[in-house]
Amino acid sequence: MAGKQLPSSLARARAASPRGLLAAAALLLLLLLAASYSLLLSPSSPGGLASPSSGPGSAADTAFLASLDRFLASPRRSAAPAAAPGDLDAAIRAEEEERLYGGGAWPAAPAPLRVYVYEMPSRFTYDLLRLFRDSYRETSNLTSNGSPVHRLVEQHSIDYWLWADLIAPESQRLLKNVIRHSIDYWLWADLIAPESQRLLKNVIREALKWVTDQPAWQRSEGRDHVIPVHHPWSFKSVRRFVKKAIWLLPDMDSTGNWYKPGQVYLEKDVILPYVPNVDLCDSKCVSETQSRRSTLLFFRGRLRRNAGGKIRSKLVTELKDAEGIIIEEGTAGADGKAAAQNGMRKSLFCLNPAGDTPSSARLFDAIVSGCIPVIVSDELELPFEGILDYRKIALFVSSNDAVQPGWLVKYLRSIDAKRIRQMQSNLLKYSRHFLYSSPARPLGPEDLTWRMIAGKLVNIKLHIRRSQRVVRESRSICSVPNPVMIETLYSDCMTPNVKEQDVL
């Protein structure tokens, strides 16, 4: 523009010759390719790659041109044959499994994860557990659909399993990669005794104040705290006060019915599996039921749900009269559990449509039953997907395809016996990742939860330290497509014209 000068660096860039730009672009491309190779295929042990001429007595080059001269003078490595996409995917998957099951740390870390546990007053911990134990048998203590409330609490009891393992004597703990120091624990109090909800909501508010008054919370504004929010109603009235913490969730629920925009996000939070409602079909069970799986596709559960779960009624209409398919309305109690377990163990595939939210507890029931899940939930986020590859144990079908006349049955019948046997074998191997236990076992859901959180630590520390020094209301340097979402997650990334009330 007239009357204005370009910055000198930009002026020099415009004056650069096309040849110089091409050379720079070529160098950047080489660097990117080299970086991609080392990230994808490097061995799990830490350490950098040695240069061809490096040795005990060699001096390192710190000048770019000198290093470049030496690099170009070195013998060129012979190029390996280009891998097809499928081969590359298989190679990466094999290495990841070796790291996971071969005993290596995942993600690789220089030291065990240290978890600091608040010594909260007993009214927030043991007293709530005793209240639940003493009241869950009451017949009046039912959910809106008549199911026993203790089953709903059990299904979402991930906070108990994590906490029970952390506070156990160190001699009894099996997870040696997680060290406890002296995470807050809140049972999902809203469901313990519905007749006392007002009292329990007050307990939640008191617990919230207790935690947010702690110096550790105030130092990070909760960014390095873990909060169990495993039911869509959990802490609904106080979520805005803990939105920067790491939430343990069953899914992300993109419908907006359960979480407000920006409250949940994969980079911040962790997806955890539901607690299965059926018994594990172990290797002996798998062998015994192999020849008895005569049902092609099985589903037993609520046939009509709200929000994203409306796909269920459409699937019922499409599949109810198909040969080899069983679709049943679920029932509560021991009889309902036995019927579901028996049906899954007699079936090759188990239908897993969305519920009120994208996730459904049926998925994890199917996995531990050795029944290949057929997932019809377009917005589903899965537990520990940074570690586990669900394509090895489940089929993913779009909602549009699933409701097309005859499409799903034809698709399932087209899957050959070899692939079915391989997926069944993988289900037996993967089932350990979804079985909560006390003490928590290596590679169980508690272990994978901490491994996922360990992978977030560097980013958490970045935002804590940045928030401690950044000038409030300064111009944002966080360039993102959705500033409201990022502001919600990391309020140090302030964006002009975004007000706090806009994201609560």
Short mmCIF file of C-alpha atoms in Angstrom, two decimals, residues 65-457:
data_model
loop_
_atom_site.label_atom_id
_atom_site.label_comp_id
_atom_site.label_asym_id
_atom_site.label_seq_id
_atom_site.Cartn_x
_atom_site.Cartn_y
_atom_site.Cartn_z
CA LEU A 65 26.96 -25.09 5.92
CA ALA A 66 29.71 -27.24 7.42
CA SER A 67 27.17 -29.84 8.44
CA LEU A 68 25.56 -29.75 5.00
CA ASP A 69 28.95 -30.27 3.28
CA ARG A 70 29.67 -33.29 5.46
CA PHE A 71 26.19 -34.70 4.95
CA LEU A 72 26.39 -34.45 1.14
CA ALA A 73 29.90 -35.95 1.12
CA SER A 74 28.78 -38.99 3.12
CA PRO A 75 27.84 -42.21 1.30
CA ARG A 76 24.17 -42.30 0.42
CA ARG A 77 22.04 -44.97 1.98
CA SER A 78 20.32 -47.30 -0.42
CA ALA A 79 16.64 -46.48 -0.66
CA ALA A 80 14.25 -49.05 0.72
CA PRO A 81 11.36 -50.11 -1.52
CA ALA A 82 8.36 -47.83 -1.11
CA ALA A 83 5.77 -49.43 1.13
CA ALA A 84 2.18 -49.66 -0.01
CA PRO A 85 -0.29 -47.92 2.33
CA GLY A 86 -1.56 -51.26 3.59
CA ASP A 87 1.96 -52.54 4.28
CA LEU A 88 2.87 -49.36 6.14
CA ASP A 89 -0.29 -49.56 8.25
CA ALA A 90 0.45 -53.20 9.10
CA ALA A 91 4.07 -52.42 9.99
CA ILE A 92 3.08 -49.56 12.29
CA ARG A 93 0.37 -51.67 13.91
CA ALA A 94 2.79 -54.56 14.51
CA GLU A 95 5.33 -52.27 16.15
CA GLU A 96 2.67 -50.68 18.35
CA GLU A 97 1.48 -54.09 19.53
CA GLU A 98 5.05 -55.13 20.28
CA ARG A 99 5.46 -52.03 22.41
CA LEU A 100 2.12 -52.59 24.16
CA TYR A 101 2.28 -56.32 24.83
CA GLY A 102 6.06 -56.68 24.85
CA GLY A 103 6.45 -54.82 28.12
CA GLY A 104 7.62 -51.44 26.86
CA ALA A 105 6.15 -48.24 28.27
CA TRP A 106 3.36 -46.59 26.30
CA PRO A 107 3.76 -43.80 25.75
CA ALA A 108 7.49 -43.94 26.35
CA ALA A 109 8.25 -41.89 29.45
CA PRO A 110 11.46 -41.19 31.37
CA ALA A 111 9.80 -41.94 34.70
CA PRO A 112 6.57 -43.41 36.11
CA LEU A 113 3.50 -41.20 36.16
CA ARG A 114 3.10 -39.54 39.55
CA VAL A 115 -0.49 -39.12 40.73
CA TYR A 116 -1.16 -36.93 43.75
CA VAL A 117 -4.23 -38.01 45.72
CA TYR A 118 -6.14 -35.51 47.83
CA GLU A 119 -6.87 -36.65 51.37
CA MET A 120 -10.46 -35.45 51.22
CA PRO A 121 -12.79 -35.49 54.24
CA SER A 122 -14.63 -38.81 54.57
CA ARG A 123 -18.02 -37.20 53.87
CA PHE A 124 -16.89 -36.89 50.24
CA THR A 125 -15.53 -40.43 49.93
CA TYR A 126 -16.12 -43.27 52.40
CA ASP A 127 -19.41 -41.86 53.70
CA LEU A 128 -20.84 -41.77 50.17
CA LEU A 129 -19.75 -45.35 49.52
CA ARG A 130 -21.40 -46.51 52.73
CA LEU A 131 -24.57 -44.59 51.83
CA PHE A 132 -24.69 -46.36 48.49
CA ARG A 133 -24.02 -49.80 49.99
CA ASP A 134 -26.73 -49.36 52.62
CA SER A 135 -29.40 -47.98 50.26
CA TYR A 136 -29.05 -49.68 46.87
CA ARG A 137 -31.28 -52.64 47.78
CA GLU A 138 -34.28 -50.39 48.41
CA THR A 139 -36.97 -51.08 45.83
CA SER A 140 -37.87 -47.38 45.66
CA ASN A 141 -34.34 -46.62 44.52
CA LEU A 142 -34.99 -46.99 40.78
CA THR A 143 -34.07 -45.07 37.67
CA SER A 144 -36.67 -43.48 35.41
CA ASN A 145 -37.03 -46.66 33.32
CA GLY A 146 -37.41 -48.94 36.35
CA SER A 147 -33.89 -50.35 36.35
CA PRO A 148 -32.15 -50.75 39.73
CA VAL A 149 -30.08 -47.67 40.39
CA HIS A 150 -27.14 -49.72 41.65
CA ARG A 151 -26.67 -51.15 38.14
CA LEU A 152 -26.47 -47.65 36.68
CA VAL A 153 -23.95 -46.61 39.33
CA GLU A 154 -21.96 -49.80 38.70
CA GLN A 155 -21.97 -49.18 34.95
CA HIS A 156 -20.36 -45.75 35.48
CA SER A 157 -18.19 -46.63 38.50
CA ILE A 158 -14.88 -45.83 36.82
CA ASP A 159 -14.05 -43.32 39.57
CA TYR A 160 -14.28 -46.03 42.23
CA TRP A 161 -11.95 -48.41 40.37
CA LEU A 162 -9.29 -45.76 39.80
CA TRP A 163 -9.50 -44.47 43.36
CA ALA A 164 -9.54 -47.90 45.00
CA ASP A 165 -6.36 -48.84 43.18
CA LEU A 166 -4.58 -45.60 44.01
CA ILE A 167 -5.27 -45.75 47.75
CA ALA A 168 -4.45 -49.46 48.13
CA PRO A 169 -1.23 -50.34 50.00
CA GLU A 170 1.70 -50.19 47.60
CA SER A 171 2.55 -53.84 48.29
CA GLN A 172 -0.86 -54.86 46.87
CA ARG A 173 -0.74 -52.73 43.73
CA LEU A 174 0.23 -54.25 40.37
CA LEU A 175 0.56 -51.01 38.37
CA LYS A 176 4.17 -50.06 38.97
CA ASN A 177 4.16 -47.38 36.24
CA VAL A 178 1.76 -45.22 38.32
CA ILE A 179 3.06 -43.92 41.64
CA ARG A 180 0.62 -42.51 44.19
CA HIS A 181 1.50 -39.51 46.29
CA SER A 182 -0.61 -38.11 49.00
CA ILE A 183 -6.75 -36.97 42.41
CA ASP A 184 -9.76 -36.21 44.05
CA TYR A 185 -12.54 -38.79 44.21
CA TRP A 186 -16.24 -38.10 43.95
CA LEU A 187 -18.77 -40.85 43.58
CA TRP A 188 -21.55 -39.86 41.21
CA ALA A 189 -23.76 -38.85 44.10
CA ASP A 190 -26.85 -37.84 42.11
CA LEU A 191 -27.83 -41.49 41.67
CA ILE A 192 -27.07 -42.92 45.09
CA ALA A 193 -30.40 -42.03 46.64
CA PRO A 194 -32.81 -40.01 44.48
CA GLU A 195 -34.91 -39.06 47.49
CA SER A 196 -31.87 -37.21 48.88
CA GLN A 197 -30.77 -35.43 45.72
CA ARG A 198 -30.93 -31.96 47.25
CA LEU A 199 -28.68 -33.05 50.11
CA LEU A 200 -26.25 -34.77 47.76
CA LYS A 201 -26.07 -31.79 45.43
CA ASN A 202 -25.02 -29.76 48.43
CA VAL A 203 -22.32 -32.35 49.11
CA ILE A 204 -21.09 -31.96 45.53
CA ARG A 205 -20.92 -28.19 45.89
CA GLU A 206 -19.04 -28.55 49.18
CA ALA A 207 -16.61 -30.99 47.58
CA LEU A 208 -16.13 -28.61 44.67
CA LYS A 209 -15.30 -25.76 47.03
CA TRP A 210 -12.92 -27.98 48.99
CA VAL A 211 -10.99 -28.92 45.84
CA THR A 212 -10.95 -25.47 44.22
CA ASP A 213 -9.65 -23.96 47.47
CA GLN A 214 -6.56 -26.18 47.34
CA PRO A 215 -3.27 -24.51 46.34
CA ALA A 216 -2.67 -27.21 43.71
CA TRP A 217 -5.96 -26.34 41.98
CA GLN A 218 -5.38 -22.61 42.14
CA ARG A 219 -1.86 -22.99 40.75
CA SER A 220 -3.12 -24.64 37.54
CA GLU A 221 -6.81 -23.62 37.59
CA GLY A 222 -7.51 -27.36 37.53
CA ARG A 223 -5.71 -28.16 34.28
CA ASP A 224 -3.71 -30.98 35.86
CA HIS A 225 -6.66 -32.41 37.83
CA VAL A 226 -8.73 -35.40 36.76
CA ILE A 227 -12.51 -35.35 37.25
CA PRO A 228 -14.75 -38.41 36.61
CA VAL A 229 -17.74 -37.26 34.53
CA HIS A 230 -18.70 -40.68 33.24
CA HIS A 231 -22.46 -40.16 33.14
CA PRO A 232 -23.90 -37.37 30.97
CA TRP A 233 -25.60 -35.90 34.05
CA SER A 234 -22.55 -36.00 36.32
CA PHE A 235 -21.79 -32.63 37.96
CA LYS A 236 -24.13 -30.95 35.49
CA SER A 237 -24.79 -27.97 37.75
CA VAL A 238 -21.11 -27.27 38.50
CA ARG A 239 -19.34 -28.21 35.27
CA ARG A 240 -18.53 -24.64 34.33
CA PHE A 241 -16.27 -24.43 37.38
CA VAL A 242 -14.19 -27.48 36.42
CA LYS A 243 -14.15 -27.17 32.63
CA LYS A 244 -10.34 -26.86 32.42
CA ALA A 245 -9.72 -30.17 34.23
CA ILE A 246 -9.23 -33.50 32.48
CA TRP A 247 -12.63 -35.18 32.32
CA LEU A 248 -13.06 -38.96 32.25
CA LEU A 249 -15.98 -39.48 29.86
CA PRO A 250 -17.99 -42.26 28.19
CA ASP A 251 -18.05 -40.31 24.90
CA MET A 252 -18.03 -36.78 23.50
CA ASP A 253 -21.74 -36.44 22.59
CA SER A 254 -21.58 -34.06 19.66
CA THR A 255 -25.38 -33.55 19.75
CA GLY A 256 -25.03 -30.86 22.42
CA ASN A 257 -27.75 -32.47 24.56
CA TRP A 258 -25.41 -33.40 27.40
CA TYR A 259 -22.31 -31.21 27.19
CA LYS A 260 -22.17 -27.57 26.18
CA PRO A 261 -19.98 -26.61 23.21
CA GLY A 262 -16.32 -26.62 24.14
CA GLN A 263 -16.71 -28.47 27.46
CA VAL A 264 -15.31 -31.76 26.16
CA TYR A 265 -12.46 -32.26 23.73
CA LEU A 266 -10.22 -35.20 22.82
CA GLU A 267 -6.99 -33.24 23.33
CA LYS A 268 -8.05 -32.48 26.92
CA ASP A 269 -10.20 -35.38 28.06
CA VAL A 270 -10.05 -39.19 28.13
CA ILE A 271 -12.73 -41.65 27.00
CA LEU A 272 -13.22 -44.62 29.35
CA PRO A 273 -15.22 -47.81 28.78
CA TYR A 274 -18.40 -48.64 30.65
CA VAL A 275 -18.17 -51.43 33.21
CA PRO A 276 -19.45 -54.57 31.41
CA ASN A 277 -22.75 -56.01 32.61
CA VAL A 278 -21.94 -59.60 31.57
CA ASP A 279 -19.27 -62.08 32.60
CA LEU A 280 -16.05 -62.53 30.65
CA CYS A 281 -16.08 -65.28 28.05
CA ASP A 282 -12.52 -66.52 28.62
CA SER A 283 -10.44 -68.80 26.38
CA LYS A 284 -12.26 -71.92 27.61
CA CYS A 285 -15.64 -70.26 27.04
CA VAL A 286 -14.61 -69.08 23.57
CA SER A 287 -13.56 -72.60 22.63
CA GLU A 288 -16.78 -74.14 23.95
CA THR A 289 -19.08 -71.60 22.26
CA GLN A 290 -17.26 -71.55 18.92
CA SER A 291 -19.49 -74.17 17.29
CA ARG A 292 -22.68 -72.86 18.93
CA ARG A 293 -22.65 -69.35 17.48
CA SER A 294 -25.54 -69.93 15.09
CA THR A 295 -27.11 -66.45 15.29
CA LEU A 296 -25.79 -64.03 12.67
CA LEU A 297 -26.61 -60.78 14.52
CA PHE A 298 -27.90 -60.21 18.05
CA PHE A 299 -29.16 -57.22 20.00
CA ARG A 300 -30.93 -57.03 23.34
CA GLY A 301 -31.56 -53.63 24.91
CA ARG A 302 -33.74 -50.56 24.71
CA LEU A 303 -35.26 -50.49 21.22
CA ARG A 304 -36.18 -46.82 21.34
CA ARG A 305 -33.91 -44.04 22.51
CA ASN A 306 -33.79 -40.29 22.20
CA ALA A 307 -31.37 -37.99 20.35
CA GLY A 308 -28.79 -39.97 18.37
CA GLY A 309 -30.34 -43.23 19.55
CA LYS A 310 -33.30 -42.81 17.20
CA ILE A 311 -31.35 -45.01 14.79
CA ARG A 312 -32.42 -47.96 16.95
CA SER A 313 -36.07 -47.86 15.94
CA LYS A 314 -35.06 -47.64 12.27
CA LEU A 315 -32.82 -50.67 12.63
CA VAL A 316 -35.61 -52.61 14.36
CA THR A 317 -37.92 -51.90 11.42
CA GLU A 318 -35.28 -53.02 8.94
CA LEU A 319 -33.99 -56.13 10.73
CA LYS A 320 -36.87 -57.55 12.79
CA ASP A 321 -37.95 -60.16 10.21
CA ALA A 322 -34.52 -61.02 8.77
CA GLU A 323 -33.36 -64.62 8.98
CA GLY A 324 -30.65 -65.35 11.55
CA ILE A 325 -31.14 -62.06 13.41
CA ILE A 326 -32.45 -61.60 16.96
CA ILE A 327 -33.59 -58.15 18.10
CA GLU A 328 -35.13 -58.05 21.60
CA GLU A 329 -36.28 -55.48 24.13
CA GLY A 330 -34.00 -55.65 27.16
CA THR A 331 -35.10 -56.26 30.73
CA ALA A 332 -33.46 -55.35 34.03
CA GLY A 333 -32.16 -57.60 36.77
CA ALA A 334 -30.41 -60.96 36.86
CA ASP A 335 -32.75 -62.50 34.26
CA GLY A 336 -32.05 -59.70 31.81
CA LYS A 337 -28.31 -60.08 32.29
CA ALA A 338 -28.48 -63.85 31.76
CA ALA A 339 -30.56 -63.45 28.58
CA ALA A 340 -28.16 -60.88 27.13
CA GLN A 341 -25.10 -62.95 28.02
CA ASN A 342 -26.57 -66.13 26.58
CA GLY A 343 -27.61 -64.39 23.36
CA MET A 344 -24.20 -62.81 22.81
CA ARG A 345 -22.39 -66.11 23.34
CA LYS A 346 -24.54 -67.74 20.67
CA SER A 347 -23.94 -65.02 18.06
CA LEU A 348 -21.22 -64.14 15.57
CA PHE A 349 -22.03 -60.42 15.50
CA CYS A 350 -23.59 -58.09 18.07
CA LEU A 351 -25.34 -54.89 17.00
CA ASN A 352 -24.12 -51.76 18.79
CA PRO A 353 -26.23 -48.75 17.79
CA ALA A 354 -26.00 -45.35 19.46
CA GLY A 355 -27.98 -44.81 22.65
CA ASP A 356 -29.09 -41.47 24.06
CA THR A 357 -25.45 -40.54 23.49
CA PRO A 358 -23.13 -41.92 20.78
CA SER A 359 -21.81 -44.62 23.14
CA SER A 360 -23.55 -47.70 24.45
CA ALA A 361 -22.62 -50.14 27.20
CA ARG A 362 -23.54 -52.98 24.81
CA LEU A 363 -20.23 -52.47 23.00
CA PHE A 364 -18.19 -53.62 25.98
CA ASP A 365 -20.62 -56.43 26.78
CA ALA A 366 -20.08 -57.70 23.23
CA ILE A 367 -16.29 -57.46 23.45
CA VAL A 368 -16.00 -59.52 26.64
CA SER A 369 -18.55 -62.02 25.22
CA GLY A 370 -16.46 -62.77 22.13
CA CYS A 371 -19.20 -61.37 19.87
CA ILE A 372 -17.90 -59.15 17.06
CA PRO A 373 -19.39 -55.65 17.53
CA VAL A 374 -21.17 -54.05 14.58
CA ILE A 375 -21.03 -50.37 15.48
CA VAL A 376 -23.72 -48.10 14.03
CA SER A 377 -22.91 -44.77 15.66
CA ASP A 378 -21.44 -42.17 13.34
CA GLU A 379 -20.26 -39.79 16.09
CA LEU A 380 -18.75 -42.37 18.45
CA GLU A 381 -15.42 -41.77 20.18
CA LEU A 382 -13.76 -44.88 21.60
CA PRO A 383 -11.71 -45.52 24.76
CA PHE A 384 -7.92 -45.56 24.48
CA GLU A 385 -7.98 -45.25 20.68
CA GLY A 386 -4.49 -43.76 20.81
CA ILE A 387 -3.37 -47.21 21.99
CA LEU A 388 -5.92 -49.72 20.63
CA ASP A 389 -6.93 -50.32 17.00
CA TYR A 390 -10.64 -51.13 17.04
CA ARG A 391 -10.65 -52.16 13.38
CA LYS A 392 -9.18 -55.47 14.53
CA ILE A 393 -12.18 -56.34 16.72
CA ALA A 394 -15.20 -54.44 15.37
CA LEU A 395 -17.04 -53.52 12.18
CA PHE A 396 -17.98 -49.88 11.60
CA VAL A 397 -21.12 -49.26 9.55
CA SER A 398 -22.55 -45.87 8.66
CA SER A 399 -26.11 -45.17 9.74
CA ASN A 400 -27.15 -44.50 6.15
CA ASP A 401 -25.90 -47.90 4.97
CA ALA A 402 -27.28 -49.81 7.96
CA VAL A 403 -30.91 -48.83 7.30
CA GLN A 404 -30.85 -49.56 3.57
CA PRO A 405 -33.13 -52.55 2.82
CA GLY A 406 -31.11 -55.76 2.99
CA TRP A 407 -27.73 -54.02 3.06
CA LEU A 408 -26.53 -54.95 6.56
CA VAL A 409 -27.49 -58.63 6.33
CA LYS A 410 -25.78 -58.95 2.95
CA TYR A 411 -22.66 -57.24 4.26
CA LEU A 412 -22.37 -59.49 7.31
CA ARG A 413 -22.89 -62.65 5.25
CA SER A 414 -20.09 -61.54 2.89
CA ILE A 415 -17.43 -61.63 5.62
CA ASP A 416 -15.36 -64.79 5.21
CA ALA A 417 -14.73 -67.33 7.96
CA LYS A 418 -11.00 -66.55 8.17
CA ARG A 419 -11.63 -62.90 9.02
CA ILE A 420 -14.29 -63.86 11.57
CA ARG A 421 -11.90 -66.25 13.34
CA GLN A 422 -9.17 -63.61 13.40
CA MET A 423 -11.49 -60.99 14.89
CA GLN A 424 -12.74 -63.46 17.50
CA SER A 425 -9.14 -64.20 18.46
CA ASN A 426 -8.46 -60.48 18.74
CA LEU A 427 -11.54 -60.02 20.95
CA LEU A 428 -10.16 -62.54 23.43
CA LYS A 429 -6.85 -60.66 23.43
CA TYR A 430 -8.46 -57.21 23.76
CA SER A 431 -11.00 -58.09 26.47
CA ARG A 432 -8.45 -57.49 29.24
CA HIS A 433 -8.45 -53.79 28.33
CA PHE A 434 -12.11 -53.43 29.40
CA LEU A 435 -12.23 -55.35 32.70
CA TYR A 436 -11.93 -53.16 35.78
CA SER A 437 -10.45 -54.92 38.79
CA SER A 438 -9.01 -54.48 42.26
CA PRO A 439 -6.08 -54.50 42.29
CA ALA A 440 -5.92 -52.95 38.85
CA ARG A 441 -4.02 -55.13 36.38
CA PRO A 442 -1.41 -54.14 33.80
CA LEU A 443 -3.08 -53.25 30.47
CA GLY A 444 -6.48 -53.09 32.17
CA PRO A 445 -8.65 -49.97 31.75
CA GLU A 446 -7.13 -48.29 34.81
CA ASP A 447 -3.63 -48.76 33.40
CA LEU A 448 -4.58 -47.50 29.93
CA THR A 449 -6.31 -44.48 31.49
CA TRP A 450 -3.07 -43.36 33.10
CA ARG A 451 -1.12 -44.07 29.93
CA MET A 452 -3.47 -41.82 27.97
CA ILE A 453 -3.16 -39.09 30.60
CA ALA A 454 0.64 -39.42 30.59
CA GLY A 455 0.56 -38.59 26.89
CA LYS A 456 -1.13 -35.26 27.68
CA LEU A 457 1.34 -34.06 30.31
#
